[in-house]
mmCIF file of C-alpha atoms in Angstrom:
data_model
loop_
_atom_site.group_PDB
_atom_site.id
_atom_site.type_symbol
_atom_site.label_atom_id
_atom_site.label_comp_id
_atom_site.label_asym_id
_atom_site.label_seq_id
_atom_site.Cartn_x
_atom_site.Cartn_y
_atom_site.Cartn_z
ATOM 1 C CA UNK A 179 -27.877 20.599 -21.495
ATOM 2 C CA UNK A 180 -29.008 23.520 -24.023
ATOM 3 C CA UNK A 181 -32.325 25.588 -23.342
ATOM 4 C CA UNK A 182 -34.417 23.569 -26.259
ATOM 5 C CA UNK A 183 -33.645 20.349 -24.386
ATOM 6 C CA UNK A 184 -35.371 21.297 -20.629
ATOM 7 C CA UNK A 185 -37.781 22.851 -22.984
ATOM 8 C CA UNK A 186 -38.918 19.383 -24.226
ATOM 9 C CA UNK A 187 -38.150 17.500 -20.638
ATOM 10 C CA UNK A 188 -40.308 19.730 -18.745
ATOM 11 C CA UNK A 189 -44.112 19.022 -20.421
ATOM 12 C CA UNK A 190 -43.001 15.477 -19.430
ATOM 13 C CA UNK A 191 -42.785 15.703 -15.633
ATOM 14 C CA UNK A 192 -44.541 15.991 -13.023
ATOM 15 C CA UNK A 193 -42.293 17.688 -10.780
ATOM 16 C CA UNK A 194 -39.232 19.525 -11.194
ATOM 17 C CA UNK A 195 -36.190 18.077 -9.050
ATOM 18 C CA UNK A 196 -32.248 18.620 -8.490
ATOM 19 C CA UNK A 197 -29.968 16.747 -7.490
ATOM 20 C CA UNK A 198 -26.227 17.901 -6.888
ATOM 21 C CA UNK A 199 -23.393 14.918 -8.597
ATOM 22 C CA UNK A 200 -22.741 13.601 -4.547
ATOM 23 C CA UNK A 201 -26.185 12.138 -4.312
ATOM 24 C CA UNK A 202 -28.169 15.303 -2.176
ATOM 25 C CA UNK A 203 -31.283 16.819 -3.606
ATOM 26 C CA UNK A 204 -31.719 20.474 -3.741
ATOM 27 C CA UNK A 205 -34.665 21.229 -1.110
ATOM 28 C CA UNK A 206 -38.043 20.764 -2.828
ATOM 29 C CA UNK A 207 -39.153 24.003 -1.851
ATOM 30 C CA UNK A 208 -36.258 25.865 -3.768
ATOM 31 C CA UNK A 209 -37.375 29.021 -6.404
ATOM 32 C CA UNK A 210 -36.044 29.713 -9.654
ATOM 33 C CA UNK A 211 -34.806 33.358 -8.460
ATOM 34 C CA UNK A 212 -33.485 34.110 -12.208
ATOM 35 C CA UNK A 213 -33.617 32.882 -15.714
ATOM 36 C CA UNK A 214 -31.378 35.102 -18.056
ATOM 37 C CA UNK A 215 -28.017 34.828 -20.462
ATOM 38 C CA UNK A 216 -24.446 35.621 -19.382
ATOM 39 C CA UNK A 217 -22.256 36.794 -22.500
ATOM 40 C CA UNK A 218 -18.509 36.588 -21.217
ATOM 41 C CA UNK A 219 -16.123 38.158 -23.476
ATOM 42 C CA UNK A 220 -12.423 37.567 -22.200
ATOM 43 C CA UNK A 221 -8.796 36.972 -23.504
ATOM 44 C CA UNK A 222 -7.346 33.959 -22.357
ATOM 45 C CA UNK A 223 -3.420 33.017 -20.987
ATOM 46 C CA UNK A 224 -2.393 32.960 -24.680
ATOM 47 C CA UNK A 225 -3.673 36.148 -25.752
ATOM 48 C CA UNK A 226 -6.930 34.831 -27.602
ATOM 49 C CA UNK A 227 -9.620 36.662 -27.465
ATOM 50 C CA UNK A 228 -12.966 34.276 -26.553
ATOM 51 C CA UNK A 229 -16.542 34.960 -26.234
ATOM 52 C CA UNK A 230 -18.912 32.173 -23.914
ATOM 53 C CA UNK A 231 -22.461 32.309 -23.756
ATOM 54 C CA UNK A 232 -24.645 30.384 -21.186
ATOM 55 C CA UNK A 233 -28.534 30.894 -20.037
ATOM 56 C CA UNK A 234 -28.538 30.988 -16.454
ATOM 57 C CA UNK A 235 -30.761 29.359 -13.887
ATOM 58 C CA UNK A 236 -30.651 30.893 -10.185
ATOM 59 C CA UNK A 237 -31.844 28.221 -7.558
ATOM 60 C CA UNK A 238 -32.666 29.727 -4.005
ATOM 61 C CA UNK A 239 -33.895 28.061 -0.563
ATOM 62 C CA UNK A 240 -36.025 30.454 0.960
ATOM 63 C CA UNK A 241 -38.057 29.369 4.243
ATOM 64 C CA UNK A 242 -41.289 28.834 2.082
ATOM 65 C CA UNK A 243 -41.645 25.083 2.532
ATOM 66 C CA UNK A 244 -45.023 24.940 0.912
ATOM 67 C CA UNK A 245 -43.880 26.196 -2.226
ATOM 68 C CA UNK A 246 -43.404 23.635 -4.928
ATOM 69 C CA UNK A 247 -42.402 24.804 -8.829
ATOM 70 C CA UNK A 248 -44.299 22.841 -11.004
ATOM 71 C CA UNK A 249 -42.837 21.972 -14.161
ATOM 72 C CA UNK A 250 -45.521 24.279 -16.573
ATOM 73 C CA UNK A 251 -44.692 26.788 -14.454
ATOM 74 C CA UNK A 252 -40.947 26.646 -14.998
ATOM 75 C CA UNK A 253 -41.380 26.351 -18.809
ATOM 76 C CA UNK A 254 -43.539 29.490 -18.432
ATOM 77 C CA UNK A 255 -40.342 31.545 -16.780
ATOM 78 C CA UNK A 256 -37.992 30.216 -19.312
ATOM 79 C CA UNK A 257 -40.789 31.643 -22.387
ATOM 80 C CA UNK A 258 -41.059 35.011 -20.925
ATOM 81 C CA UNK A 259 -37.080 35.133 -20.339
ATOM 82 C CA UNK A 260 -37.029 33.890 -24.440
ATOM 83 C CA UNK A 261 -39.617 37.038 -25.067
ATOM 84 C CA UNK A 262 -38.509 39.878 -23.123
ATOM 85 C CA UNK A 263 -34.785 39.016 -23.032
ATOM 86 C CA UNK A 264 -34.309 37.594 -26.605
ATOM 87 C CA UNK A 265 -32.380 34.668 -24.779
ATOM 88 C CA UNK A 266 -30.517 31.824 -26.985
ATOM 89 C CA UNK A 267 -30.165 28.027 -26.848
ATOM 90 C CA UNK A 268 -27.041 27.711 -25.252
ATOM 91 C CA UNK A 269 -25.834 25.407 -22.631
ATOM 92 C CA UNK A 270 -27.760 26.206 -19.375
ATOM 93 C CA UNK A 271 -25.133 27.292 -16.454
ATOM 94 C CA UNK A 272 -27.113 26.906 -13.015
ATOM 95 C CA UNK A 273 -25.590 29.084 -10.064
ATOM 96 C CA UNK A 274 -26.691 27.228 -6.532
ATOM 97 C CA UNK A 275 -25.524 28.281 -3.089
ATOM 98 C CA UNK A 276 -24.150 25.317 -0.467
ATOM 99 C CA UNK A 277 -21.184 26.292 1.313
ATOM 100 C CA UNK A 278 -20.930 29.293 -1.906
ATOM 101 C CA UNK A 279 -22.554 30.249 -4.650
ATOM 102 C CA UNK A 280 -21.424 27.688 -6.860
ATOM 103 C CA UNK A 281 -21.890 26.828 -10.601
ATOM 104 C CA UNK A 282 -22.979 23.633 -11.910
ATOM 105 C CA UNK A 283 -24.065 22.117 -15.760
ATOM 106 C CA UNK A 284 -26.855 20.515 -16.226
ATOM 107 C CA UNK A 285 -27.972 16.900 -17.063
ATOM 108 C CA UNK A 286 -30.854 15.218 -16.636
ATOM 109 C CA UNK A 287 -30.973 11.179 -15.529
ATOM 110 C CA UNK A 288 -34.545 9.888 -14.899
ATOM 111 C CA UNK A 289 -36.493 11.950 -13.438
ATOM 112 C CA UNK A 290 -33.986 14.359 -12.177
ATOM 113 C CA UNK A 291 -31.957 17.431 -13.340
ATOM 114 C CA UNK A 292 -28.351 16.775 -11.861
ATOM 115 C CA UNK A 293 -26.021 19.868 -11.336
ATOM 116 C CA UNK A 294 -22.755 18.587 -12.466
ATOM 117 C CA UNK A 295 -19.713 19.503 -10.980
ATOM 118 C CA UNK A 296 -17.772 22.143 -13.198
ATOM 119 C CA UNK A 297 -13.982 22.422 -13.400
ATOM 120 C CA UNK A 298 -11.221 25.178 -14.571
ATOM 121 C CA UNK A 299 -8.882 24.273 -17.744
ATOM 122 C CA UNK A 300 -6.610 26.401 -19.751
ATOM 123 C CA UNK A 301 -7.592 26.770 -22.756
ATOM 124 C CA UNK A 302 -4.132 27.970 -24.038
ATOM 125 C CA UNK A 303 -2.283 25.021 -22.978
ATOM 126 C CA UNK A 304 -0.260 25.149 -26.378
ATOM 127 C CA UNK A 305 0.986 28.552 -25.797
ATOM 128 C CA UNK A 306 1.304 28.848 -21.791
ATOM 129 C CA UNK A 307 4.387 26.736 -21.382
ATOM 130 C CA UNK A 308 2.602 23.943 -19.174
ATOM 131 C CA UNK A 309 3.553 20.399 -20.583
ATOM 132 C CA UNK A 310 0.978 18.366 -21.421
ATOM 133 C CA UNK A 311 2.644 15.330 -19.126
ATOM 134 C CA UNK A 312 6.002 14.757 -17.725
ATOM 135 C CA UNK A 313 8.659 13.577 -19.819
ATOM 136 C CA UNK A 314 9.008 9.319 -19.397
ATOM 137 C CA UNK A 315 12.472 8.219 -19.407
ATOM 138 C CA UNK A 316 13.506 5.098 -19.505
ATOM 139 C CA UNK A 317 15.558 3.660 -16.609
ATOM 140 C CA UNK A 318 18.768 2.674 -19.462
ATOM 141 C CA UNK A 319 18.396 6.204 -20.026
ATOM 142 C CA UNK A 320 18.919 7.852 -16.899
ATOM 143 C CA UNK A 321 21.608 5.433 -16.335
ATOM 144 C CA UNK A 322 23.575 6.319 -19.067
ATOM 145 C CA UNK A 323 23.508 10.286 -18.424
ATOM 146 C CA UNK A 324 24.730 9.923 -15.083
ATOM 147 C CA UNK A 325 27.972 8.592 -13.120
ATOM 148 C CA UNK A 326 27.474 7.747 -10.094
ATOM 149 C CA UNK A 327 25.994 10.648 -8.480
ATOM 150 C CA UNK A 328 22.589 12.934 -9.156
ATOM 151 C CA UNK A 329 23.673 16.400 -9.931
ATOM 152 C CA UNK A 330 21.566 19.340 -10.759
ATOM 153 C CA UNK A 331 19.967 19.217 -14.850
ATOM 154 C CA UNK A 332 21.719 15.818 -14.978
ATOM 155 C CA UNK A 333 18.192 13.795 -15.964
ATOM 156 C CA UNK A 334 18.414 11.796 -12.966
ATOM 157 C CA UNK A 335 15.408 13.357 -11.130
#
């Protein structure tokens, strides 16, 4: 989900909820600790340089259970992050601490903003060496290139 997009969700609600992908719901009384962009500038396994941009959202559980962030409220932090810190639309990349500090994308599904699991790739798969998929051979194959026994780069295994 880009900035503009919880931009135009927020006037809509009347609360502002999270929900992790398993199903549990980030405490209501969590704070917004920190609205801001991360500019990552990095060469990847195949020696291509890359540049990532992402607005960040900090959510924190502090022992202030009568504190509820309303959504105008919100939209008010992500303005002045827009005006002081000259902040994009780019993909919002929230940081939430379980077990760790983990970091999630965003969706929304009804009512709810769900923090979506994120996962690692390599983005030079072409020029690291890892195949795509193992090699399929066909039984007849394998059967051919052998005798009767399975010796070292024979194809059998």
């Amino acid at each position: 989900m880009k900035l503009s997009e919880i931009k135009e969700i927020l006037p809509t609600l009347e609360n502002v909820e999270f929900q992790l992908e398993n199903g549990t719901f980030v405490p209501e009384h969590f704070h917004v600790t920190e609205v801001g962009q991360i500019i990552k500038n990095f060469i990847d396994c195949g020696g291509v340089i890359r540049n990532e941009k992402a607005v960040n959202f900090q959510l924190w559980n502090a022992n202030d259970y009568e504190h509820r962030l309303k959504p105008v409220k919100l939209l008010s932090i992500i303005r002045l992050s827009e005006e002081k810190l000259g902040i994009e639309d780019a993909e919002i990349e929230v940081e939430y601490q379980s077990d760790t500090i983990g970091k999630y994308d965003l969706d929304f599904i009804g009512n709810t903003f769900v923090l979506k699991n994120k996962t690692t790739a390599c983005l030079a798969q072409d020029a690291c060496g890892i195949p795509s998929g193992k090699q399929k051979k066909s039984l007849s194959e394998l059967t051919a290139n052998q005798s009767n026994s399975c010796t070292p780069n024979s194809g059998c295994c």
